[in-house]
Amino acid sequence: MNEVRQAFVFGSKNFAATVSALAAECGVEVLGCIDDFAPVDQTAGRFDALSREHAGGPIGLLLGVGYKDLAARWRVWERVQAAGWRTPILVHPRAHLAPGVEIGSGTLVMAGAVVDHRSRIGQACVLWPQACVNHDCVVEDNCFLSPQALLCGHVRLGAHSFLGAQSAVVDGALLPVGTRLKMGSLHTRRNA
């Protein structure tokens, strides 16, 4: 699934550290962090300079921007795509993907996460440990599923959504773009 062996991480805060650790567990060497707002001596360089040197080559770029502002995160993703970077999928060795599931570029699947049969995960998504996407679900681009978030079968989760830890979504639910469910919440309506 992943042909990238080395990558930079875009971002340098807490989530970037988590992405770096996941990369190491997936056999990808992190060459450093890119952060245009951090002191230059604390990063691998600025985005534009590193893009001129590496975009389009064998080195990938992992999105280390967190979920607090999903719109800003998506703008960074679009910038990375426009520059021509390779954006690998990282799947932890202890995650489970059923045969044939579709995973979009730049998506991160952490230890213990499950993606069941006939499901599709969009680009730049994050499935935290023990997140569970059951059969026939669609998770659109730039979504975060927190630890133990659960989608029952036939759920469609709109882009730029965030599901809190231990939240659950009932079978057949359609959640709109920008959905935010708090920790431990239950989404029981089938149409949103």
JSON list of C-alpha atoms in Angstrom, two decimals:
[
{"chain": "A", "resi": 1, "resn": "MET", "atom": "CA", "xyz": [0.00, 0.00, 0.00]},
{"chain": "A", "resi": 2, "resn": "ASN", "atom": "CA", "xyz": [2.85, 2.38, 0.74]},
{"chain": "A", "resi": 3, "resn": "GLU", "atom": "CA", "xyz": [5.82, 2.89, -1.57]},
{"chain": "A", "resi": 4, "resn": "VAL", "atom": "CA", "xyz": [7.20, 5.92, 0.28]},
{"chain": "A", "resi": 5, "resn": "ARG", "atom": "CA", "xyz": [10.16, 5.11, 2.53]},
{"chain": "A", "resi": 6, "resn": "GLN", "atom": "CA", "xyz": [11.03, 8.66, 3.62]},
{"chain": "A", "resi": 7, "resn": "ALA", "atom": "CA", "xyz": [8.79, 11.63, 4.33]},
{"chain": "A", "resi": 8, "resn": "PHE", "atom": "CA", "xyz": [8.57, 15.05, 5.87]},
{"chain": "A", "resi": 9, "resn": "VAL", "atom": "CA", "xyz": [5.73, 15.92, 8.24]},
{"chain": "A", "resi": 10, "resn": "PHE", "atom": "CA", "xyz": [3.87, 19.18, 7.60]},
{"chain": "A", "resi": 11, "resn": "GLY", "atom": "CA", "xyz": [3.44, 20.62, 11.10]},
{"chain": "A", "resi": 12, "resn": "SER", "atom": "CA", "xyz": [5.57, 20.54, 14.24]},
{"chain": "A", "resi": 13, "resn": "LYS", "atom": "CA", "xyz": [3.19, 20.40, 17.20]},
{"chain": "A", "resi": 14, "resn": "ASN", "atom": "CA", "xyz": [1.62, 17.50, 19.16]},
{"chain": "A", "resi": 15, "resn": "PHE", "atom": "CA", "xyz": [-0.24, 15.87, 16.28]},
{"chain": "A", "resi": 16, "resn": "ALA", "atom": "CA", "xyz": [2.88, 16.03, 14.10]},
{"chain": "A", "resi": 17, "resn": "ALA", "atom": "CA", "xyz": [4.72, 14.04, 16.78]},
{"chain": "A", "resi": 18, "resn": "THR", "atom": "CA", "xyz": [1.97, 11.40, 16.70]},
{"chain": "A", "resi": 19, "resn": "VAL", "atom": "CA", "xyz": [2.17, 11.23, 12.89]},
{"chain": "A", "resi": 20, "resn": "SER", "atom": "CA", "xyz": [5.96, 10.84, 13.12]},
{"chain": "A", "resi": 21, "resn": "ALA", "atom": "CA", "xyz": [5.57, 7.94, 15.57]},
{"chain": "A", "resi": 22, "resn": "LEU", "atom": "CA", "xyz": [3.00, 6.25, 13.32]},
{"chain": "A", "resi": 23, "resn": "ALA", "atom": "CA", "xyz": [5.32, 6.68, 10.33]},
{"chain": "A", "resi": 24, "resn": "ALA", "atom": "CA", "xyz": [8.15, 4.96, 12.21]},
{"chain": "A", "resi": 25, "resn": "GLU", "atom": "CA", "xyz": [5.85, 2.05, 13.12]},
{"chain": "A", "resi": 26, "resn": "CYS", "atom": "CA", "xyz": [4.92, 1.77, 9.43]},
{"chain": "A", "resi": 27, "resn": "GLY", "atom": "CA", "xyz": [8.55, 1.70, 8.30]},
{"chain": "A", "resi": 28, "resn": "VAL", "atom": "CA", "xyz": [8.70, 5.28, 7.01]},
{"chain": "A", "resi": 29, "resn": "GLU", "atom": "CA", "xyz": [11.68, 7.41, 8.03]},
{"chain": "A", "resi": 30, "resn": "VAL", "atom": "CA", "xyz": [10.70, 10.95, 8.99]},
{"chain": "A", "resi": 31, "resn": "LEU", "atom": "CA", "xyz": [13.27, 13.44, 7.72]},
{"chain": "A", "resi": 32, "resn": "GLY", "atom": "CA", "xyz": [11.92, 16.34, 9.78]},
{"chain": "A", "resi": 33, "resn": "CYS", "atom": "CA", "xyz": [9.01, 18.70, 10.18]},
{"chain": "A", "resi": 34, "resn": "ILE", "atom": "CA", "xyz": [7.91, 21.55, 7.96]},
{"chain": "A", "resi": 35, "resn": "ASP", "atom": "CA", "xyz": [6.40, 24.53, 9.76]},
{"chain": "A", "resi": 36, "resn": "ASP", "atom": "CA", "xyz": [6.47, 28.01, 8.23]},
{"chain": "A", "resi": 37, "resn": "PHE", "atom": "CA", "xyz": [5.65, 29.55, 11.62]},
{"chain": "A", "resi": 38, "resn": "ALA", "atom": "CA", "xyz": [8.28, 27.82, 13.76]},
{"chain": "A", "resi": 39, "resn": "PRO", "atom": "CA", "xyz": [11.89, 29.00, 14.10]},
{"chain": "A", "resi": 40, "resn": "VAL", "atom": "CA", "xyz": [13.92, 27.77, 11.13]},
{"chain": "A", "resi": 41, "resn": "ASP", "atom": "CA", "xyz": [16.47, 26.00, 13.34]},
{"chain": "A", "resi": 42, "resn": "GLN", "atom": "CA", "xyz": [13.69, 23.80, 14.77]},
{"chain": "A", "resi": 43, "resn": "THR", "atom": "CA", "xyz": [12.40, 22.50, 11.44]},
{"chain": "A", "resi": 44, "resn": "ALA", "atom": "CA", "xyz": [13.66, 20.80, 8.29]},
{"chain": "A", "resi": 45, "resn": "GLY", "atom": "CA", "xyz": [12.84, 23.97, 6.36]},
{"chain": "A", "resi": 46, "resn": "ARG", "atom": "CA", "xyz": [10.04, 26.06, 4.90]},
{"chain": "A", "resi": 47, "resn": "PHE", "atom": "CA", "xyz": [7.34, 24.54, 2.73]},
{"chain": "A", "resi": 48, "resn": "ASP", "atom": "CA", "xyz": [8.13, 26.44, -0.49]},
{"chain": "A", "resi": 49, "resn": "ALA", "atom": "CA", "xyz": [11.86, 25.73, -0.34]},
{"chain": "A", "resi": 50, "resn": "LEU", "atom": "CA", "xyz": [11.42, 22.02, 0.42]},
{"chain": "A", "resi": 51, "resn": "SER", "atom": "CA", "xyz": [8.74, 21.76, -2.26]},
{"chain": "A", "resi": 52, "resn": "ARG", "atom": "CA", "xyz": [11.12, 23.12, -4.90]},
{"chain": "A", "resi": 53, "resn": "GLU", "atom": "CA", "xyz": [13.69, 20.52, -3.87]},
{"chain": "A", "resi": 54, "resn": "HIS", "atom": "CA", "xyz": [11.56, 17.42, -3.15]},
{"chain": "A", "resi": 55, "resn": "ALA", "atom": "CA", "xyz": [7.95, 17.65, -4.44]},
{"chain": "A", "resi": 56, "resn": "GLY", "atom": "CA", "xyz": [7.29, 15.09, -7.16]},
{"chain": "A", "resi": 57, "resn": "GLY", "atom": "CA", "xyz": [10.21, 12.94, -6.07]},
{"chain": "A", "resi": 58, "resn": "PRO", "atom": "CA", "xyz": [10.41, 9.78, -3.98]},
{"chain": "A", "resi": 59, "resn": "ILE", "atom": "CA", "xyz": [10.09, 11.60, -0.64]},
{"chain": "A", "resi": 60, "resn": "GLY", "atom": "CA", "xyz": [6.56, 11.93, 0.69]},
{"chain": "A", "resi": 61, "resn": "LEU", "atom": "CA", "xyz": [4.79, 14.47, 2.85]},
{"chain": "A", "resi": 62, "resn": "LEU", "atom": "CA", "xyz": [2.57, 13.51, 5.79]},
{"chain": "A", "resi": 63, "resn": "LEU", "atom": "CA", "xyz": [-0.07, 15.91, 7.09]},
{"chain": "A", "resi": 64, "resn": "GLY", "atom": "CA", "xyz": [0.69, 16.67, 10.74]},
{"chain": "A", "resi": 65, "resn": "VAL", "atom": "CA", "xyz": [-1.95, 19.40, 11.14]},
{"chain": "A", "resi": 66, "resn": "GLY", "atom": "CA", "xyz": [-4.57, 18.50, 13.76]},
{"chain": "A", "resi": 67, "resn": "TYR", "atom": "CA", "xyz": [-8.35, 18.68, 13.93]},
{"chain": "A", "resi": 68, "resn": "LYS", "atom": "CA", "xyz": [-8.98, 21.93, 15.82]},
{"chain": "A", "resi": 69, "resn": "ASP", "atom": "CA", "xyz": [-9.50, 23.80, 12.53]},
{"chain": "A", "resi": 70, "resn": "LEU", "atom": "CA", "xyz": [-10.47, 21.31, 9.84]},
{"chain": "A", "resi": 71, "resn": "ALA", "atom": "CA", "xyz": [-10.95, 24.05, 7.23]},
{"chain": "A", "resi": 72, "resn": "ALA", "atom": "CA", "xyz": [-7.37, 25.28, 7.76]},
{"chain": "A", "resi": 73, "resn": "ARG", "atom": "CA", "xyz": [-6.15, 21.67, 7.69]},
{"chain": "A", "resi": 74, "resn": "TRP", "atom": "CA", "xyz": [-7.85, 21.19, 4.32]},
{"chain": "A", "resi": 75, "resn": "ARG", "atom": "CA", "xyz": [-6.25, 24.37, 2.94]},
{"chain": "A", "resi": 76, "resn": "VAL", "atom": "CA", "xyz": [-2.84, 22.92, 3.89]},
{"chain": "A", "resi": 77, "resn": "TRP", "atom": "CA", "xyz": [-3.80, 19.64, 2.18]},
{"chain": "A", "resi": 78, "resn": "GLU", "atom": "CA", "xyz": [-4.74, 21.49, -1.01]},
{"chain": "A", "resi": 79, "resn": "ARG", "atom": "CA", "xyz": [-1.44, 23.37, -0.90]},
{"chain": "A", "resi": 80, "resn": "VAL", "atom": "CA", "xyz": [0.48, 20.09, -0.54]},
{"chain": "A", "resi": 81, "resn": "GLN", "atom": "CA", "xyz": [-1.44, 18.54, -3.44]},
{"chain": "A", "resi": 82, "resn": "ALA", "atom": "CA", "xyz": [-0.92, 21.58, -5.68]},
{"chain": "A", "resi": 83, "resn": "ALA", "atom": "CA", "xyz": [2.83, 21.45, -5.03]},
{"chain": "A", "resi": 84, "resn": "GLY", "atom": "CA", "xyz": [2.92, 17.84, -6.29]},
{"chain": "A", "resi": 85, "resn": "TRP", "atom": "CA", "xyz": [4.01, 15.99, -3.14]},
{"chain": "A", "resi": 86, "resn": "ARG", "atom": "CA", "xyz": [3.46, 12.26, -2.74]},
{"chain": "A", "resi": 87, "resn": "THR", "atom": "CA", "xyz": [1.04, 11.79, 0.17]},
{"chain": "A", "resi": 88, "resn": "PRO", "atom": "CA", "xyz": [1.28, 8.21, 1.41]},
{"chain": "A", "resi": 89, "resn": "ILE", "atom": "CA", "xyz": [-1.33, 6.24, 3.26]},
{"chain": "A", "resi": 90, "resn": "LEU", "atom": "CA", "xyz": [-0.09, 4.99, 6.64]},
{"chain": "A", "resi": 91, "resn": "VAL", "atom": "CA", "xyz": [-1.76, 1.92, 8.13]},
{"chain": "A", "resi": 92, "resn": "HIS", "atom": "CA", "xyz": [-0.44, 0.67, 11.45]},
{"chain": "A", "resi": 93, "resn": "PRO", "atom": "CA", "xyz": [0.52, -3.04, 11.35]},
{"chain": "A", "resi": 94, "resn": "ARG", "atom": "CA", "xyz": [-2.07, -3.78, 14.06]},
{"chain": "A", "resi": 95, "resn": "ALA", "atom": "CA", "xyz": [-4.95, -2.08, 12.22]},
{"chain": "A", "resi": 96, "resn": "HIS", "atom": "CA", "xyz": [-7.37, -4.23, 10.23]},
{"chain": "A", "resi": 97, "resn": "LEU", "atom": "CA", "xyz": [-8.54, -3.36, 6.73]},
{"chain": "A", "resi": 98, "resn": "ALA", "atom": "CA", "xyz": [-10.93, -5.81, 5.09]},
{"chain": "A", "resi": 99, "resn": "PRO", "atom": "CA", "xyz": [-9.92, -6.91, 1.58]},
{"chain": "A", "resi": 100, "resn": "GLY", "atom": "CA", "xyz": [-10.97, -4.43, -1.07]},
{"chain": "A", "resi": 101, "resn": "VAL", "atom": "CA", "xyz": [-11.63, -1.38, 1.12]},
{"chain": "A", "resi": 102, "resn": "GLU", "atom": "CA", "xyz": [-10.67, 1.94, -0.46]},
{"chain": "A", "resi": 103, "resn": "ILE", "atom": "CA", "xyz": [-8.40, 4.32, 1.42]},
{"chain": "A", "resi": 104, "resn": "GLY", "atom": "CA", "xyz": [-7.63, 7.80, 0.06]},
{"chain": "A", "resi": 105, "resn": "SER", "atom": "CA", "xyz": [-4.18, 9.32, -0.13]},
{"chain": "A", "resi": 106, "resn": "GLY", "atom": "CA", "xyz": [-2.77, 10.89, 3.01]},
{"chain": "A", "resi": 107, "resn": "THR", "atom": "CA", "xyz": [-5.06, 8.92, 5.32]},
{"chain": "A", "resi": 108, "resn": "LEU", "atom": "CA", "xyz": [-3.66, 7.66, 8.63]},
{"chain": "A", "resi": 109, "resn": "VAL", "atom": "CA", "xyz": [-5.00, 4.48, 10.24]},
{"chain": "A", "resi": 110, "resn": "MET", "atom": "CA", "xyz": [-3.70, 3.86, 13.75]},
{"chain": "A", "resi": 111, "resn": "ALA", "atom": "CA", "xyz": [-3.27, 0.72, 15.87]},
{"chain": "A", "resi": 112, "resn": "GLY", "atom": "CA", "xyz": [-6.43, -1.28, 16.47]},
{"chain": "A", "resi": 113, "resn": "ALA", "atom": "CA", "xyz": [-8.58, 0.64, 14.00]},
{"chain": "A", "resi": 114, "resn": "VAL", "atom": "CA", "xyz": [-10.92, -1.44, 11.84]},
{"chain": "A", "resi": 115, "resn": "VAL", "atom": "CA", "xyz": [-12.32, -0.72, 8.38]},
{"chain": "A", "resi": 116, "resn": "ASP", "atom": "CA", "xyz": [-14.84, -3.39, 7.38]},
{"chain": "A", "resi": 117, "resn": "HIS", "atom": "CA", "xyz": [-15.93, -4.77, 4.00]},
{"chain": "A", "resi": 118, "resn": "ARG", "atom": "CA", "xyz": [-17.00, -2.51, 1.14]},
{"chain": "A", "resi": 119, "resn": "SER", "atom": "CA", "xyz": [-16.18, 0.69, 3.04]},
{"chain": "A", "resi": 120, "resn": "ARG", "atom": "CA", "xyz": [-14.43, 3.72, 1.61]},
{"chain": "A", "resi": 121, "resn": "ILE", "atom": "CA", "xyz": [-12.29, 6.27, 3.46]},
{"chain": "A", "resi": 122, "resn": "GLY", "atom": "CA", "xyz": [-11.48, 9.56, 1.74]},
{"chain": "A", "resi": 123, "resn": "GLN", "atom": "CA", "xyz": [-8.28, 11.56, 1.53]},
{"chain": "A", "resi": 124, "resn": "ALA", "atom": "CA", "xyz": [-6.45, 13.06, 4.52]},
{"chain": "A", "resi": 125, "resn": "CYS", "atom": "CA", "xyz": [-8.58, 11.24, 7.10]},
{"chain": "A", "resi": 126, "resn": "VAL", "atom": "CA", "xyz": [-7.41, 10.05, 10.52]},
{"chain": "A", "resi": 127, "resn": "LEU", "atom": "CA", "xyz": [-8.69, 6.91, 12.23]},
{"chain": "A", "resi": 128, "resn": "TRP", "atom": "CA", "xyz": [-7.41, 6.92, 15.80]},
{"chain": "A", "resi": 129, "resn": "PRO", "atom": "CA", "xyz": [-6.78, 3.71, 17.78]},
{"chain": "A", "resi": 130, "resn": "GLN", "atom": "CA", "xyz": [-9.78, 1.40, 17.90]},
{"chain": "A", "resi": 131, "resn": "ALA", "atom": "CA", "xyz": [-11.95, 3.54, 15.62]},
{"chain": "A", "resi": 132, "resn": "CYS", "atom": "CA", "xyz": [-14.38, 1.21, 13.84]},
{"chain": "A", "resi": 133, "resn": "VAL", "atom": "CA", "xyz": [-15.90, 1.76, 10.41]},
{"chain": "A", "resi": 134, "resn": "ASN", "atom": "CA", "xyz": [-18.33, -1.09, 9.77]},
{"chain": "A", "resi": 135, "resn": "HIS", "atom": "CA", "xyz": [-19.43, -2.50, 6.43]},
{"chain": "A", "resi": 136, "resn": "ASP", "atom": "CA", "xyz": [-20.60, -0.36, 3.50]},
{"chain": "A", "resi": 137, "resn": "CYS", "atom": "CA", "xyz": [-19.66, 3.01, 5.02]},
{"chain": "A", "resi": 138, "resn": "VAL", "atom": "CA", "xyz": [-18.34, 6.09, 3.28]},
{"chain": "A", "resi": 139, "resn": "VAL", "atom": "CA", "xyz": [-16.13, 8.51, 5.19]},
{"chain": "A", "resi": 140, "resn": "GLU", "atom": "CA", "xyz": [-15.51, 11.56, 3.03]},
{"chain": "A", "resi": 141, "resn": "ASP", "atom": "CA", "xyz": [-12.29, 13.62, 2.94]},
{"chain": "A", "resi": 142, "resn": "ASN", "atom": "CA", "xyz": [-10.58, 15.23, 5.95]},
{"chain": "A", "resi": 143, "resn": "CYS", "atom": "CA", "xyz": [-12.49, 13.45, 8.72]},
{"chain": "A", "resi": 144, "resn": "PHE", "atom": "CA", "xyz": [-11.18, 12.56, 12.19]},
{"chain": "A", "resi": 145, "resn": "LEU", "atom": "CA", "xyz": [-12.55, 9.49, 13.99]},
{"chain": "A", "resi": 146, "resn": "SER", "atom": "CA", "xyz": [-11.34, 9.62, 17.60]},
{"chain": "A", "resi": 147, "resn": "PRO", "atom": "CA", "xyz": [-10.44, 6.56, 19.69]},
{"chain": "A", "resi": 148, "resn": "GLN", "atom": "CA", "xyz": [-13.28, 4.03, 19.76]},
{"chain": "A", "resi": 149, "resn": "ALA", "atom": "CA", "xyz": [-15.55, 6.11, 17.51]},
{"chain": "A", "resi": 150, "resn": "LEU", "atom": "CA", "xyz": [-18.01, 3.71, 15.87]},
{"chain": "A", "resi": 151, "resn": "LEU", "atom": "CA", "xyz": [-19.83, 3.88, 12.56]},
{"chain": "A", "resi": 152, "resn": "CYS", "atom": "CA", "xyz": [-22.42, 1.12, 12.16]},
{"chain": "A", "resi": 153, "resn": "GLY", "atom": "CA", "xyz": [-23.11, -0.19, 8.66]},
{"chain": "A", "resi": 154, "resn": "HIS", "atom": "CA", "xyz": [-24.17, 1.93, 5.67]},
{"chain": "A", "resi": 155, "resn": "VAL", "atom": "CA", "xyz": [-23.19, 5.26, 7.29]},
{"chain": "A", "resi": 156, "resn": "ARG", "atom": "CA", "xyz": [-22.12, 8.22, 5.17]},
{"chain": "A", "resi": 157, "resn": "LEU", "atom": "CA", "xyz": [-19.99, 10.79, 7.03]},
{"chain": "A", "resi": 158, "resn": "GLY", "atom": "CA", "xyz": [-19.63, 14.13, 5.26]},
{"chain": "A", "resi": 159, "resn": "ALA", "atom": "CA", "xyz": [-16.24, 15.71, 4.65]},
{"chain": "A", "resi": 160, "resn": "HIS", "atom": "CA", "xyz": [-14.47, 17.79, 7.30]},
{"chain": "A", "resi": 161, "resn": "SER", "atom": "CA", "xyz": [-16.20, 16.01, 10.18]},
{"chain": "A", "resi": 162, "resn": "PHE", "atom": "CA", "xyz": [-15.01, 15.11, 13.67]},
{"chain": "A", "resi": 163, "resn": "LEU", "atom": "CA", "xyz": [-16.30, 12.24, 15.80]},
{"chain": "A", "resi": 164, "resn": "GLY", "atom": "CA", "xyz": [-15.30, 12.31, 19.47]},
{"chain": "A", "resi": 165, "resn": "ALA", "atom": "CA", "xyz": [-13.99, 9.38, 21.47]},
{"chain": "A", "resi": 166, "resn": "GLN", "atom": "CA", "xyz": [-16.55, 6.60, 22.01]},
{"chain": "A", "resi": 167, "resn": "SER", "atom": "CA", "xyz": [-19.17, 8.32, 19.85]},
{"chain": "A", "resi": 168, "resn": "ALA", "atom": "CA", "xyz": [-21.48, 6.01, 17.93]},
{"chain": "A", "resi": 169, "resn": "VAL", "atom": "CA", "xyz": [-23.47, 6.48, 14.73]},
{"chain": "A", "resi": 170, "resn": "VAL", "atom": "CA", "xyz": [-26.50, 4.29, 14.05]},
{"chain": "A", "resi": 171, "resn": "ASP", "atom": "CA", "xyz": [-26.82, 2.06, 10.97]},
{"chain": "A", "resi": 172, "resn": "GLY", "atom": "CA", "xyz": [-27.74, 3.92, 7.78]},
{"chain": "A", "resi": 173, "resn": "ALA", "atom": "CA", "xyz": [-27.15, 7.46, 9.09]},
{"chain": "A", "resi": 174, "resn": "LEU", "atom": "CA", "xyz": [-26.25, 10.26, 6.70]},
{"chain": "A", "resi": 175, "resn": "LEU", "atom": "CA", "xyz": [-24.18, 12.93, 8.44]},
{"chain": "A", "resi": 176, "resn": "PRO", "atom": "CA", "xyz": [-23.60, 16.24, 6.63]},
{"chain": "A", "resi": 177, "resn": "VAL", "atom": "CA", "xyz": [-20.33, 18.00, 5.86]},
{"chain": "A", "resi": 178, "resn": "GLY", "atom": "CA", "xyz": [-18.77, 19.48, 9.00]},
{"chain": "A", "resi": 179, "resn": "THR", "atom": "CA", "xyz": [-20.47, 17.19, 11.52]},
{"chain": "A", "resi": 180, "resn": "ARG", "atom": "CA", "xyz": [-19.05, 17.34, 15.05]},
{"chain": "A", "resi": 181, "resn": "LEU", "atom": "CA", "xyz": [-20.07, 14.71, 17.60]},
{"chain": "A", "resi": 182, "resn": "LYS", "atom": "CA", "xyz": [-18.83, 15.07, 21.15]},
{"chain": "A", "resi": 183, "resn": "MET", "atom": "CA", "xyz": [-17.12, 12.36, 23.14]},
{"chain": "A", "resi": 184, "resn": "GLY", "atom": "CA", "xyz": [-19.51, 9.55, 24.04]},
{"chain": "A", "resi": 185, "resn": "SER", "atom": "CA", "xyz": [-22.41, 10.94, 21.99]},
{"chain": "A", "resi": 186, "resn": "LEU", "atom": "CA", "xyz": [-24.89, 8.80, 20.07]},
{"chain": "A", "resi": 187, "resn": "HIS", "atom": "CA", "xyz": [-26.20, 9.83, 16.65]},
{"chain": "A", "resi": 188, "resn": "THR", "atom": "CA", "xyz": [-29.54, 8.06, 16.29]},
{"chain": "A", "resi": 189, "resn": "ARG", "atom": "CA", "xyz": [-31.17, 9.83, 13.33]},
{"chain": "A", "resi": 190, "resn": "ARG", "atom": "CA", "xyz": [-30.87, 8.03, 10.03]},
{"chain": "A", "resi": 191, "resn": "ASN", "atom": "CA", "xyz": [-31.04, 11.18, 7.87]},
{"chain": "A", "resi": 192, "resn": "ALA", "atom": "CA", "xyz": [-29.28, 14.39, 8.77]}
]
